[in-house]
Amino acid sequence: MEQGQPQDQLEIENQVVYYKSSEIMAEIADGSIDVIVTSPPYNRKKNYSSDNNDAHNDDMPEQDYLEFLKRVWKDCLRVASEKAVFFLNIGDSATDQGISEKVVNAAEEVGWHRIQDIIWVKSIYGKGHYTPTGSNKRFNNIWEHINLLVKNVGKYEVNPKAIGIPYADKSNIGRYGDEDLRDPGNVWHICYEMTTGATIKKGHDAPFPIGLPFQCIKVVPDARTVLDPFLGTGTTLAAALKLGIKGYGYEKYPRKELIQSTIASGRDYEAKPVILIPHYEETIGLLVEMQKNLSSTLPTPKSKRERDRFLILKDTLERMGLKTNLIKKLDTAIGIFDMEQNVQGIQKPLEKKKGQTLDQFLDGK
């Protein structure tokens, strides 16, 4: 914490954190917040503890949990401007299917209006931090809800092209506008950063990546202020800092050094200019064009993992129906690897037989 600051709050440039509950946010004036981005405690016995090891009760009776959230959502409505947009992140688990809907309903019951459900895909191909189920009863959960709510249906605005991606088909430029940008849609692919067990257990084991609040804030035109009533590690204010927007956060059970370092890290954040998945076909098409200038053969995979990556690319090209000799090159490289592995599988037992007599060899000893 910087010298001279009160013990119950933190200020970093234009970002302010209050170390208290957000059920009553007396520090914030009525109608002064333009964007709210938050992910409340999920009430799943997760670890939300402070430097002093005080901890949020993340195992409340369901009705108590929802009433607690209603108090927060109600005060969020009070501080929200008429044009305010509220991005509410909540996910379901195998043991509490439907709780996310109840959390959003709680917001609607105090006056918020639901506009849209954005799907946040938080893990692609198993990359980044996520928790595998290890179950034979269900699939890994790789996405969560981002519910878009507003205070006044007639006065809010969002600009999807603020986070737009270039057209794959450039002929659409001029047909649908003068910019080489299109609406990215309501499926956002923002992977969790890789983390270690030690990082996860710093008191808040469910931080979302900075790219998520960054996009949420950026799509709201002329936003002046941002609020996160469940700040956690401080990611929302890191995004606000990067965007040069005044931010407020509330965290009753803070890890103060972690919050400070997270917010400060926003200065160095670099948004990814293009999201890979919406450009799936264009990316593969470019790869096919590039390979034409490569040598006539591909290197043989050096490991089973690399061999599997070759196989995935080959399968993708075939499913897209692309006519390219890269498929044949991949097939050849995979075949050579498999043949070498088979030869090694034969050689190893033969090496063990070296030095044996003919009778020992024939007896299989």
GROMACS .gro file of C-alpha atoms in nm, residues 41-358:
model
  318
   41PRO     CA    1  -1.888  -1.572  -0.505
   42TYR     CA    2  -2.040  -1.889  -0.649
   43ASN     CA    3  -2.142  -2.035  -0.310
   44ARG     CA    4  -1.953  -2.358  -0.379
   45LYS     CA    5  -1.724  -2.375  -0.076
   46LYS     CA    6  -1.449  -2.194  -0.263
   47ASN     CA    7  -1.166  -2.017  -0.085
   48TYR     CA    8  -1.218  -1.641  -0.056
   49SER     CA    9  -0.992  -1.542   0.234
   50SER     CA   10  -0.805  -1.229   0.339
   51ASP     CA   11  -0.450  -1.160   0.455
   52ASN     CA   12  -0.580  -1.212   0.810
   53ASN     CA   13  -0.736  -1.545   0.709
   54ASP     CA   14  -1.085  -1.406   0.755
   55ALA     CA   15  -1.301  -1.581   0.500
   56HIS     CA   16  -1.627  -1.530   0.314
   57ASN     CA   17  -1.890  -1.793   0.394
   58ASP     CA   18  -1.915  -1.959   0.055
   59ASP     CA   19  -2.154  -2.226   0.173
   60MET     CA   20  -2.469  -2.031   0.263
   61PRO     CA   21  -2.820  -2.171   0.241
   62GLU     CA   22  -2.934  -2.088  -0.111
   63GLN     CA   23  -3.197  -1.834  -0.006
   64ASP     CA   24  -2.949  -1.650   0.219
   65TYR     CA   25  -2.701  -1.642  -0.068
   66LEU     CA   26  -2.955  -1.494  -0.310
   67GLU     CA   27  -3.075  -1.236  -0.055
   68PHE     CA   28  -2.713  -1.132   0.002
   69LEU     CA   29  -2.666  -1.082  -0.373
   70LYS     CA   30  -2.992  -0.888  -0.399
   71ARG     CA   31  -2.859  -0.634  -0.150
   72VAL     CA   32  -2.548  -0.588  -0.364
   73TRP     CA   33  -2.740  -0.576  -0.694
   74LYS     CA   34  -2.979  -0.319  -0.546
   75ASP     CA   35  -2.700  -0.083  -0.446
   76CYS     CA   36  -2.535  -0.139  -0.785
   77LEU     CA   37  -2.861  -0.016  -0.939
   78ARG     CA   38  -2.852   0.293  -0.718
   79VAL     CA   39  -2.500   0.394  -0.822
   80ALA     CA   40  -2.557   0.306  -1.190
   81SER     CA   41  -2.610   0.585  -1.443
   82GLU     CA   42  -2.913   0.573  -1.672
   83LYS     CA   43  -2.693   0.441  -1.954
   84ALA     CA   44  -2.514   0.186  -1.734
   85VAL     CA   45  -2.435  -0.163  -1.859
   86PHE     CA   46  -2.386  -0.450  -1.613
   87PHE     CA   47  -2.180  -0.756  -1.714
   88LEU     CA   48  -2.252  -1.036  -1.467
   89ASN     CA   49  -2.029  -1.344  -1.486
   90ILE     CA   50  -2.162  -1.661  -1.326
   91GLY     CA   51  -2.127  -2.028  -1.413
   92ASP     CA   52  -2.301  -2.351  -1.322
   93SER     CA   53  -2.143  -2.667  -1.187
   94ALA     CA   54  -2.247  -3.030  -1.188
   95THR     CA   55  -2.392  -3.004  -0.838
   96ASP     CA   56  -2.585  -2.679  -0.875
   97GLN     CA   57  -2.723  -2.663  -1.227
   98GLY     CA   58  -2.947  -2.359  -1.259
   99ILE     CA   59  -2.792  -2.141  -0.987
  100SER     CA   60  -2.662  -1.897  -1.249
  101GLU     CA   61  -3.020  -1.834  -1.362
  102LYS     CA   62  -3.126  -1.763  -1.004
  103VAL     CA   63  -2.840  -1.515  -0.960
  104VAL     CA   64  -2.950  -1.323  -1.270
  105ASN     CA   65  -3.314  -1.342  -1.161
  106ALA     CA   66  -3.209  -1.182  -0.832
  107ALA     CA   67  -3.067  -0.888  -1.028
  108GLU     CA   68  -3.387  -0.857  -1.230
  109GLU     CA   69  -3.598  -0.863  -0.915
  110VAL     CA   70  -3.431  -0.545  -0.786
  111GLY     CA   71  -3.477  -0.358  -1.115
  112TRP     CA   72  -3.209  -0.463  -1.364
  113HIS     CA   73  -3.319  -0.555  -1.719
  114ARG     CA   74  -3.167  -0.858  -1.886
  115ILE     CA   75  -3.064  -0.797  -2.249
  116GLN     CA   76  -2.847  -1.088  -2.360
  117ASP     CA   77  -2.644  -1.388  -2.252
  118ILE     CA   78  -2.284  -1.386  -2.372
  119ILE     CA   79  -2.102  -1.719  -2.366
  120TRP     CA   80  -1.749  -1.692  -2.231
  121VAL     CA   81  -1.544  -1.987  -2.355
  122LYS     CA   82  -1.270  -2.000  -2.095
  123SER     CA   83  -1.072  -2.300  -2.218
  124ILE     CA   84  -0.992  -2.408  -2.574
  125TYR     CA   85  -0.820  -2.743  -2.636
  126GLY     CA   86  -0.755  -2.769  -2.262
  127LYS     CA   87  -0.515  -2.471  -2.262
  128GLY     CA   88  -0.507  -2.229  -1.971
  129HIS     CA   89  -0.629  -2.281  -1.616
  130TYR     CA   90  -0.944  -2.484  -1.570
  131THR     CA   91  -1.046  -2.774  -1.349
  132PRO     CA   92  -1.094  -3.112  -1.523
  133THR     CA   93  -1.388  -3.313  -1.394
  134GLY     CA   94  -1.207  -3.647  -1.390
  135SER     CA   95  -1.553  -3.794  -1.420
  136ASN     CA   96  -1.730  -4.057  -1.626
  137LYS     CA   97  -2.061  -3.882  -1.560
  138ARG     CA   98  -2.019  -3.551  -1.741
  139PHE     CA   99  -1.797  -3.337  -1.966
  140ASN     CA  100  -1.547  -3.072  -1.859
  141ASN     CA  101  -1.714  -2.734  -1.822
  142ILE     CA  102  -1.524  -2.493  -2.050
  143TRP     CA  103  -1.766  -2.198  -2.061
  144GLU     CA  104  -1.959  -1.961  -1.835
  145HIS     CA  105  -2.234  -1.702  -1.868
  146ILE     CA  106  -2.171  -1.329  -1.906
  147ASN     CA  107  -2.517  -1.180  -1.862
  148LEU     CA  108  -2.562  -0.834  -2.008
  149LEU     CA  109  -2.806  -0.629  -1.800
  150VAL     CA  110  -2.897  -0.260  -1.811
  151LYS     CA  111  -3.062  -0.002  -1.587
  152ASN     CA  112  -3.260   0.176  -1.859
  153VAL     CA  113  -3.350  -0.018  -2.174
  154GLY     CA  114  -3.402   0.302  -2.371
  155LYS     CA  115  -3.078   0.478  -2.280
  156TYR     CA  116  -2.797   0.223  -2.279
  157GLU     CA  117  -2.568   0.157  -2.576
  158VAL     CA  118  -2.296  -0.092  -2.666
  159ASN     CA  119  -2.056  -0.081  -2.959
  160PRO     CA  120  -1.962  -0.438  -3.064
  161LYS     CA  121  -1.717  -0.309  -3.324
  162ALA     CA  122  -1.506  -0.161  -3.043
  163ILE     CA  123  -1.387  -0.519  -3.000
  164GLY     CA  124  -1.458  -0.612  -3.362
  165ILE     CA  125  -1.255  -0.850  -3.571
  166PRO     CA  126  -1.161  -0.816  -3.940
  167TYR     CA  127  -1.388  -0.971  -4.201
  168ALA     CA  128  -1.270  -1.305  -4.332
  169ASP     CA  129  -1.442  -1.217  -4.661
  170LYS     CA  130  -1.312  -0.870  -4.748
  171SER     CA  131  -1.596  -0.818  -4.998
  172ASN     CA  132  -1.813  -0.742  -4.694
  173ILE     CA  133  -1.625  -0.413  -4.650
  174GLY     CA  134  -1.852  -0.151  -4.800
  175ARG     CA  135  -2.146  -0.390  -4.810
  176TYR     CA  136  -2.198  -0.368  -4.433
  177GLY     CA  137  -1.990  -0.059  -4.355
  178ASP     CA  138  -1.664   0.112  -4.440
  179GLU     CA  139  -1.454  -0.055  -4.171
  180ASP     CA  140  -1.280  -0.389  -4.193
  181LEU     CA  141  -1.446  -0.489  -3.867
  182ARG     CA  142  -1.741  -0.705  -3.782
  183ASP     CA  143  -1.940  -0.774  -3.468
  184PRO     CA  144  -1.751  -1.052  -3.283
  185GLY     CA  145  -2.077  -1.213  -3.173
  186ASN     CA  146  -2.187  -1.330  -2.831
  187VAL     CA  147  -1.941  -1.618  -2.797
  188TRP     CA  148  -1.617  -1.481  -2.655
  189HIS     CA  149  -1.305  -1.699  -2.657
  190ILE     CA  150  -1.087  -1.567  -2.376
  191CYS     CA  151  -0.876  -1.839  -2.220
  192TYR     CA  152  -0.769  -1.844  -1.859
  193GLU     CA  153  -0.401  -1.766  -1.815
  194MET     CA  154  -0.184  -2.057  -1.707
  195THR     CA  155  -0.154  -2.062  -1.328
  196THR     CA  156   0.010  -2.277  -1.066
  197GLY     CA  157  -0.146  -2.426  -0.758
  198ALA     CA  158   0.038  -2.170  -0.544
  199THR     CA  159  -0.104  -1.885  -0.750
  200ILE     CA  160  -0.459  -2.018  -0.729
  201LYS     CA  161  -0.447  -2.053  -0.351
  202LYS     CA  162  -0.368  -1.689  -0.277
  203GLY     CA  163  -0.713  -1.635  -0.135
  204HIS     CA  164  -0.929  -1.605  -0.446
  205ASP     CA  165  -0.925  -1.920  -0.655
  206ALA     CA  166  -1.155  -1.799  -0.933
  207PRO     CA  167  -1.004  -1.486  -1.091
  208PHE     CA  168  -1.108  -1.414  -1.448
  209PRO     CA  169  -0.848  -1.307  -1.707
  210ILE     CA  170  -0.800  -0.935  -1.771
  211GLY     CA  171  -0.919  -0.978  -2.131
  212LEU     CA  172  -1.272  -1.038  -2.006
  213PRO     CA  173  -1.334  -0.707  -1.822
  214PHE     CA  174  -1.124  -0.530  -2.085
  215GLN     CA  175  -1.373  -0.630  -2.356
  216CYS     CA  176  -1.675  -0.556  -2.137
  217ILE     CA  177  -1.556  -0.204  -2.057
  218LYS     CA  178  -1.439  -0.128  -2.409
  219VAL     CA  179  -1.776  -0.198  -2.572
  220VAL     CA  180  -1.955   0.071  -2.368
  221PRO     CA  181  -1.919   0.406  -2.552
  222ASP     CA  182  -1.791   0.705  -2.355
  223ALA     CA  183  -1.771   0.512  -2.029
  224ARG     CA  184  -1.638   0.734  -1.751
  225THR     CA  185  -1.650   0.500  -1.453
  226VAL     CA  186  -1.629   0.128  -1.378
  227LEU     CA  187  -1.736  -0.069  -1.071
  228ASP     CA  188  -1.660  -0.422  -0.953
  229PRO     CA  189  -1.851  -0.496  -0.629
  230PHE     CA  190  -1.670  -0.831  -0.588
  231LEU     CA  191  -1.319  -0.726  -0.686
  232GLY     CA  192  -1.132  -1.044  -0.589
  233THR     CA  193  -0.777  -1.012  -0.720
  234GLY     CA  194  -0.841  -0.678  -0.892
  235THR     CA  195  -0.859  -0.780  -1.256
  236THR     CA  196  -1.147  -0.548  -1.347
  237LEU     CA  197  -0.957  -0.243  -1.223
  238ALA     CA  198  -0.644  -0.359  -1.407
  239ALA     CA  199  -0.850  -0.340  -1.727
  240ALA     CA  200  -0.993  -0.001  -1.628
  241LEU     CA  201  -0.641   0.128  -1.561
  242LYS     CA  202  -0.527   0.016  -1.906
  243LEU     CA  203  -0.826   0.190  -2.067
  244GLY     CA  204  -0.772   0.510  -1.866
  245ILE     CA  205  -1.114   0.491  -1.699
  246LYS     CA  206  -1.186   0.566  -1.334
  247GLY     CA  207  -1.250   0.243  -1.145
  248TYR     CA  208  -1.394   0.145  -0.809
  249GLY     CA  209  -1.375  -0.195  -0.645
  250TYR     CA  210  -1.500  -0.351  -0.323
  251GLU     CA  211  -1.336  -0.647  -0.153
  252LYS     CA  212  -1.425  -0.743   0.203
  253TYR     CA  213  -1.163  -1.018   0.227
  254PRO     CA  214  -0.861  -0.868   0.049
  255ARG     CA  215  -0.520  -1.002  -0.031
  256LYS     CA  216  -0.385  -0.650  -0.047
  257GLU     CA  217  -0.047  -0.707  -0.211
  258LEU     CA  218  -0.206  -0.933  -0.472
  259ILE     CA  219  -0.473  -0.673  -0.550
  260GLN     CA  220  -0.214  -0.398  -0.578
  261SER     CA  221   0.012  -0.596  -0.810
  262THR     CA  222  -0.280  -0.713  -1.025
  263ILE     CA  223  -0.414  -0.361  -1.077
  264ALA     CA  224  -0.066  -0.227  -1.154
  265SER     CA  225  -0.014  -0.505  -1.409
  266GLY     CA  226  -0.291  -0.350  -1.618
  267ARG     CA  227  -0.041  -0.092  -1.743
  268ASP     CA  228   0.144  -0.363  -1.935
  269TYR     CA  229  -0.159  -0.551  -2.066
  270GLU     CA  230  -0.171  -0.594  -2.443
  271ALA     CA  231  -0.504  -0.691  -2.593
  272LYS     CA  232  -0.491  -0.962  -2.857
  273PRO     CA  233  -0.570  -0.793  -3.191
  274VAL     CA  234  -0.741  -1.097  -3.344
  275ILE     CA  235  -0.928  -1.380  -3.175
  276LEU     CA  236  -0.825  -1.707  -3.339
  277ILE     CA  237  -1.144  -1.909  -3.327
  278PRO     CA  238  -1.379  -1.671  -3.514
  279HIS     CA  239  -1.111  -1.667  -3.786
  280TYR     CA  240  -1.082  -2.043  -3.791
  281GLU     CA  241  -1.127  -2.089  -4.165
  282GLU     CA  242  -0.926  -1.782  -4.263
  283THR     CA  243  -0.638  -1.888  -4.039
  284ILE     CA  244  -0.627  -2.238  -4.184
  285GLY     CA  245  -0.656  -2.097  -4.535
  286LEU     CA  246  -0.357  -1.872  -4.471
  287LEU     CA  247  -0.162  -2.169  -4.340
  288VAL     CA  248  -0.234  -2.357  -4.659
  289GLU     CA  249  -0.112  -2.063  -4.869
  290MET     CA  250   0.206  -2.030  -4.663
  291GLN     CA  251   0.295  -2.397  -4.693
  292LYS     CA  252   0.317  -2.364  -5.072
  293ASN     CA  253   0.646  -2.182  -5.023
  294LEU     CA  254   0.786  -2.444  -4.787
  295SER     CA  255   1.012  -2.732  -4.879
  296SER     CA  256   0.862  -3.034  -5.048
  297THR     CA  257   0.860  -3.241  -4.728
  298LEU     CA  258   0.766  -3.178  -4.368
  299PRO     CA  259   0.996  -3.269  -4.081
  300THR     CA  260   0.906  -3.591  -3.904
  301PRO     CA  261   0.738  -3.536  -3.564
  302LYS     CA  262   0.986  -3.563  -3.278
  303SER     CA  263   0.738  -3.688  -3.019
  304LYS     CA  264   0.398  -3.848  -2.986
  305ARG     CA  265   0.257  -3.511  -2.880
  306GLU     CA  266   0.388  -3.346  -3.196
  307ARG     CA  267   0.258  -3.639  -3.400
  308ASP     CA  268  -0.089  -3.581  -3.248
  309ARG     CA  269  -0.072  -3.212  -3.343
  310PHE     CA  270   0.006  -3.310  -3.702
  311LEU     CA  271  -0.292  -3.545  -3.693
  312ILE     CA  272  -0.525  -3.271  -3.563
  313LEU     CA  273  -0.416  -3.034  -3.841
  314LYS     CA  274  -0.461  -3.306  -4.104
  315ASP     CA  275  -0.809  -3.386  -3.972
  316THR     CA  276  -0.903  -3.016  -3.973
  317LEU     CA  277  -0.790  -2.965  -4.332
  318GLU     CA  278  -0.983  -3.273  -4.444
  319ARG     CA  279  -1.301  -3.168  -4.263
  320MET     CA  280  -1.282  -2.824  -4.425
  321GLY     CA  281  -1.262  -2.987  -4.766
  322LEU     CA  282  -0.947  -2.798  -4.864
  323LYS     CA  283  -0.763  -2.928  -5.168
  324THR     CA  284  -0.403  -2.907  -5.059
  325ASN     CA  285  -0.098  -3.129  -5.079
  326LEU     CA  286  -0.024  -3.031  -4.719
  327ILE     CA  287  -0.262  -3.312  -4.621
  328LYS     CA  288  -0.043  -3.562  -4.805
  329LYS     CA  289   0.273  -3.417  -4.650
  330LEU     CA  290   0.124  -3.445  -4.302
  331ASP     CA  291   0.012  -3.801  -4.373
  332THR     CA  292   0.363  -3.893  -4.490
  333ALA     CA  293   0.529  -3.735  -4.185
  334ILE     CA  294   0.288  -3.914  -3.950
  335GLY     CA  295   0.348  -4.242  -4.133
  336ILE     CA  296   0.726  -4.210  -4.102
  337PHE     CA  297   0.695  -4.140  -3.729
  338ASP     CA  298   0.466  -4.440  -3.678
  339MET     CA  299   0.701  -4.664  -3.877
  340GLU     CA  300   1.002  -4.550  -3.673
  341GLN     CA  301   0.811  -4.616  -3.352
  342ASN     CA  302   0.721  -4.965  -3.473
  343VAL     CA  303   1.085  -5.036  -3.561
  344GLN     CA  304   1.195  -4.920  -3.216
  345GLY     CA  305   0.930  -5.146  -3.066
  346ILE     CA  306   1.087  -5.442  -3.246
  347GLN     CA  307   1.448  -5.341  -3.179
  348LYS     CA  308   1.417  -5.305  -2.801
  349PRO     CA  309   1.332  -5.669  -2.729
  350LEU     CA  310   1.596  -5.778  -2.984
  351GLU     CA  311   1.860  -5.576  -2.799
  352LYS     CA  312   1.774  -5.765  -2.483
  353LYS     CA  313   1.846  -6.089  -2.669
  354LYS     CA  314   2.204  -5.989  -2.755
  355GLY     CA  315   2.458  -6.225  -2.605
  356GLN     CA  316   2.212  -6.510  -2.567
  357THR     CA  317   2.278  -6.856  -2.692
  358LEU     CA  318   2.057  -6.996  -2.966
   0.00000   0.00000   0.00000
